[in-house]
Short mmCIF file of C-alpha atoms in Angstrom, two decimals:
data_model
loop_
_atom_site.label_atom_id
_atom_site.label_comp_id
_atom_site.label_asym_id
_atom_site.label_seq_id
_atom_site.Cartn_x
_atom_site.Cartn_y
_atom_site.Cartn_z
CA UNK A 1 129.97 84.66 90.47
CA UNK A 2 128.19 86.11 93.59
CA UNK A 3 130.70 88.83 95.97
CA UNK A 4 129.67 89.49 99.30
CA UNK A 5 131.54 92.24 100.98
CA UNK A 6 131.74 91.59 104.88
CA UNK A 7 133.22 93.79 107.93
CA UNK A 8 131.76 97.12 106.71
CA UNK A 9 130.49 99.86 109.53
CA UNK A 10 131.48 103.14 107.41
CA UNK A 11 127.99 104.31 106.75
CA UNK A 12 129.60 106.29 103.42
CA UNK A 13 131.47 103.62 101.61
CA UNK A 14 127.98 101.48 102.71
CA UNK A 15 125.85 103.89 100.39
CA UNK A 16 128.70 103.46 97.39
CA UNK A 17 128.45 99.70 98.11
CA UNK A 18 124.79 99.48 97.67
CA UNK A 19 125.09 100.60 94.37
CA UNK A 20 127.52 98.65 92.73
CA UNK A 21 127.15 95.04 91.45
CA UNK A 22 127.46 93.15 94.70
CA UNK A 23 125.29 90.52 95.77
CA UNK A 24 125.87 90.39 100.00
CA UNK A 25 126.94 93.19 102.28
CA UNK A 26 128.07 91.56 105.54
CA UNK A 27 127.75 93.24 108.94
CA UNK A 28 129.60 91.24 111.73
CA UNK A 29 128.11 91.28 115.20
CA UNK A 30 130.83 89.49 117.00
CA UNK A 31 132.27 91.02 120.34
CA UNK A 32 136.11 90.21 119.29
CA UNK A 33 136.00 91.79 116.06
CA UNK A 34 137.33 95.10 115.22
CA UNK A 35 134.28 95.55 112.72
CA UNK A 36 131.20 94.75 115.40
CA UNK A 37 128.05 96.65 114.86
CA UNK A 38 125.45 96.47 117.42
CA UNK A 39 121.98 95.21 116.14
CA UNK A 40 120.78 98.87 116.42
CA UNK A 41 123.61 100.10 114.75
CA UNK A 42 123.21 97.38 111.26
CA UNK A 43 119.66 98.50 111.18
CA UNK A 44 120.66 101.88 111.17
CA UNK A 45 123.24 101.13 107.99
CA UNK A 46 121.13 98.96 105.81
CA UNK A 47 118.96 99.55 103.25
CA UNK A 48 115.82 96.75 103.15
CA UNK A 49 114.04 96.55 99.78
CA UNK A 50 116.20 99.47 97.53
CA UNK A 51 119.28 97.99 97.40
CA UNK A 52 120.70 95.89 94.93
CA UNK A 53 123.21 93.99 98.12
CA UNK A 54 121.35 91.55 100.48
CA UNK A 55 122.20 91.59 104.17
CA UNK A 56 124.31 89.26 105.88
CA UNK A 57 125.29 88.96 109.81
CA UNK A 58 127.57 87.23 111.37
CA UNK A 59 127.77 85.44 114.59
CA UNK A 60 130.40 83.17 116.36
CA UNK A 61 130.40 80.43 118.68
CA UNK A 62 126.72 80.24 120.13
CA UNK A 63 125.30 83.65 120.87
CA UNK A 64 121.62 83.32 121.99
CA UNK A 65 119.51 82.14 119.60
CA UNK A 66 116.58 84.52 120.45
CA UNK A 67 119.13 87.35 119.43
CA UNK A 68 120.18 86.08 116.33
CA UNK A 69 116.76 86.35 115.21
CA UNK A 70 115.03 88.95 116.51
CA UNK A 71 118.45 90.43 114.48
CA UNK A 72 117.45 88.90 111.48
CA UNK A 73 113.86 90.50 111.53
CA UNK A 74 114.68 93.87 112.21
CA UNK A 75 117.56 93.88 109.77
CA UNK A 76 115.65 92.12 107.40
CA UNK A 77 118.47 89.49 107.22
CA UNK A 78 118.74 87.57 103.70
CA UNK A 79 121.01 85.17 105.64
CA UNK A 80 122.79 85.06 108.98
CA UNK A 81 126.28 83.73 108.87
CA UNK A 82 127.42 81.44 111.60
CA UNK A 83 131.32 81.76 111.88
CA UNK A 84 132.52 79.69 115.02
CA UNK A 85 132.54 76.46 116.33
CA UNK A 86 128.81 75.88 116.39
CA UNK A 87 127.11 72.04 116.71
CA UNK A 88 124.57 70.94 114.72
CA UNK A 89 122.27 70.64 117.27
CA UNK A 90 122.65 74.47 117.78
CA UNK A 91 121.94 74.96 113.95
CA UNK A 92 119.14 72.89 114.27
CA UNK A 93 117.55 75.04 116.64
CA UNK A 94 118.45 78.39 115.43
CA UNK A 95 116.21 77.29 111.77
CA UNK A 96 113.46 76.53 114.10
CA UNK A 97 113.53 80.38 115.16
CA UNK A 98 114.22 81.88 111.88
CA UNK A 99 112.07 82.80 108.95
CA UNK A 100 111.87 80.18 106.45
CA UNK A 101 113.05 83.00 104.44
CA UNK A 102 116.26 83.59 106.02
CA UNK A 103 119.55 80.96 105.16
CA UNK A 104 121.84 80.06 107.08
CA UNK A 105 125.17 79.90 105.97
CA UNK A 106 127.90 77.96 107.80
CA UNK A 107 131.85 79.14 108.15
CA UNK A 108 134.54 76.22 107.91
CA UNK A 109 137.91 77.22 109.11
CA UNK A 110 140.39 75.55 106.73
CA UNK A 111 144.30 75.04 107.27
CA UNK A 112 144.88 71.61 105.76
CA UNK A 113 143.78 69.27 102.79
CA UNK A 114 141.65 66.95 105.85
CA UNK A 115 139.97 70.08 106.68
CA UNK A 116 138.24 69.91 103.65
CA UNK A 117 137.76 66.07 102.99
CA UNK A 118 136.54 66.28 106.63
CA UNK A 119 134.05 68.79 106.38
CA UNK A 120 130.79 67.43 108.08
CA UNK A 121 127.41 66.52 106.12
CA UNK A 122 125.27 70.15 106.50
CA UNK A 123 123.12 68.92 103.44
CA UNK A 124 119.49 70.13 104.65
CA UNK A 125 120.94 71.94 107.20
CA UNK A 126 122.78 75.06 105.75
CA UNK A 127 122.33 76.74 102.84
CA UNK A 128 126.08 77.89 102.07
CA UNK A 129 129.43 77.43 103.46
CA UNK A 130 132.25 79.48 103.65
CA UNK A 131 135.83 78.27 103.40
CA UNK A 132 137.64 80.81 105.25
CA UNK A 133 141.71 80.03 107.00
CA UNK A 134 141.86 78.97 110.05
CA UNK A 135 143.34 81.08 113.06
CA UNK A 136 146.84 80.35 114.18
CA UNK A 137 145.45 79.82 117.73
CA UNK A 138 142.10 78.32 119.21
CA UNK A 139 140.66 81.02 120.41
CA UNK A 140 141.80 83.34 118.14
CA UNK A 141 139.47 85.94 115.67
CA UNK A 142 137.95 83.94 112.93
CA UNK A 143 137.81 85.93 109.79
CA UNK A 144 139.25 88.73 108.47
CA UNK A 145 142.94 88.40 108.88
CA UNK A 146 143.69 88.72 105.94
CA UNK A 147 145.55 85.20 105.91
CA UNK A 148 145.18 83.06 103.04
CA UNK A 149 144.64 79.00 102.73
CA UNK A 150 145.97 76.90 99.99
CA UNK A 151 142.85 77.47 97.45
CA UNK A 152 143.82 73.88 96.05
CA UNK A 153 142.60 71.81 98.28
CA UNK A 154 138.64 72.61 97.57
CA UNK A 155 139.16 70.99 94.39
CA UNK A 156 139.19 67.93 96.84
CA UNK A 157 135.50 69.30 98.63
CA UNK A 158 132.75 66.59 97.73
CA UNK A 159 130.23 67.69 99.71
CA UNK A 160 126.04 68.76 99.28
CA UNK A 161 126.52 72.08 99.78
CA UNK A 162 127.69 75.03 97.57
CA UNK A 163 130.33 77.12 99.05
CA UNK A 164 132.12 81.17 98.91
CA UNK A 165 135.44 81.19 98.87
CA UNK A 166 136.75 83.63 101.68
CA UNK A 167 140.42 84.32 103.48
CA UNK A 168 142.55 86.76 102.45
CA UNK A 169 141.17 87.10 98.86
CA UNK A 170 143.44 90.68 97.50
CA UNK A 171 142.71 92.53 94.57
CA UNK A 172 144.92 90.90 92.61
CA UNK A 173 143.50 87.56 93.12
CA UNK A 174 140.74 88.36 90.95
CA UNK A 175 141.93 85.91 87.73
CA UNK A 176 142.96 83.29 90.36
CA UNK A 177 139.63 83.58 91.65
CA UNK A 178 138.32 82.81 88.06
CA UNK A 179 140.49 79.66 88.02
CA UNK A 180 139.72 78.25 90.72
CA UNK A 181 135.60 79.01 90.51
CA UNK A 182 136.20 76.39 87.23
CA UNK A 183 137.94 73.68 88.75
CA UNK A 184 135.38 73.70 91.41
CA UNK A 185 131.77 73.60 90.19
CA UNK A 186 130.34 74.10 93.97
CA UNK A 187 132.44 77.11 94.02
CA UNK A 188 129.78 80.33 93.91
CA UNK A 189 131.16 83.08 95.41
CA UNK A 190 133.97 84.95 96.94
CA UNK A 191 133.91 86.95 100.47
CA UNK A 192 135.99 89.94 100.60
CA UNK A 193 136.96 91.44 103.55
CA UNK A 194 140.43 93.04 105.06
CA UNK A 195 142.56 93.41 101.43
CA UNK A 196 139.50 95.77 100.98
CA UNK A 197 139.77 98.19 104.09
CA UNK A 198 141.11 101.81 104.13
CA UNK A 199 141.00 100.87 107.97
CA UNK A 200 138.83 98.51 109.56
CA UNK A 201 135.27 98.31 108.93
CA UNK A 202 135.86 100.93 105.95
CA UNK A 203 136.53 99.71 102.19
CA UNK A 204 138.16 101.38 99.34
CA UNK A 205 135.19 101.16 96.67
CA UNK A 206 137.70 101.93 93.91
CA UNK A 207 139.51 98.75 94.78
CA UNK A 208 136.42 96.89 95.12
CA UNK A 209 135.07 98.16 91.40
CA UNK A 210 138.33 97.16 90.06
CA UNK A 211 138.08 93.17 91.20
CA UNK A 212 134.28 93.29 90.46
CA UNK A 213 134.98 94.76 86.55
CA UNK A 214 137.75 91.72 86.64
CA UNK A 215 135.72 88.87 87.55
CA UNK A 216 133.56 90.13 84.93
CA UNK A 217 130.65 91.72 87.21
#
């Protein structure tokens, strides 16, 4: 099962991340988040080429596409995370303007069994999604809230595209994780976030090594 670790701007628990058995550190350059980075300031964290963690970043809701990836290249982006309410016509566009080389993964905000049974066809168009809870509120942060979803109703997702788990995932989900990666054979990862932190934008590596030695990492 892959983990990608997202939120992170503590430039020491960043060098413990890279070296432990995690597949995606994720740097969120969103305006409303307590975790945004500048551009300058993710290339500044990262490590490109000697790290065992691939880079993620996040955007929400339409920020300029000629942003996103000049981001992407000087981050050397494996994937840039789109985590609002974006169109497929703006996805479209943003693959024309990134490296073949770079996915795209897609966020779906999830509250109810029809948000998943609804979720749209983004076969050929993303490479991953991400199940994370929906916000109380339109308008409201997406992501790291630490607010879970009811985990059963992916066994109902029937779509193309393989998908992370994220949402309030704790510590002691780890075995639940487990489960529920079984039951649903699309199911490759899990996105951990706030039930992580020391404070914002810093995790607790201890807790993190814990989860990854139970999921079997």
């Amino acid at each position: 099962m892959q983990v990608k670790v997202c939120g992170n701007s503590d430039p020491q628990t960043i060098a413990e991340l890279f070296k432990l058995e995690i597949d995606f550190l994720g740097f969120i350059c969103v305006p409303l988040s307590p975790r945004c980075l500048s551009f300058e300031q993710v290339e500044a964290l990262v490590i490109p080429g000697s790290a065992k963690a691939k880079t993620v970043v996040v955007f929400q809701n339409e920020q300029e596409i000629d942003e996103i990836a000049r981001a992407a290249k000087e981050v050397s982006a494996s994937a840039i995370q789109l985590h609002g309410a974006e169109p497929v016509e703006y996805i479209e566009s943003l693959r024309t303007k990134l490296p073949p080389e770079v996915a795209i993964w897609k966020a779906i905000s999830i509250s109810t069994l029809e948000d998943v049974q609804n979720v749209p066809d983004y076969c050929g168009l993303v490479d991953r999604i991400l199940f994370d809870t929906r916000p109380e509120q339109a308008g409201d942060l997406r992501g790291g809230t630490g607010k879970k979803f009811d985990w059963n109703f992916l066994t109902s997702y029937e779509g193309g595209v393989p998908f992370m788990l994220a949402g309030g995932i704790a510590p002691e989900d780890a075995r639940a994780v487990v489960e529920l990666s079984i039951r649903c054979p699309l199911m490759i990862g899990v996105d951990l976030n706030s039930k992580f932190e020391l404070g914002p934008g810093k995790k607790d590596t201890n807790l993190i090594k814990r989860f990854l030695s139970e999921i079997g990492k």
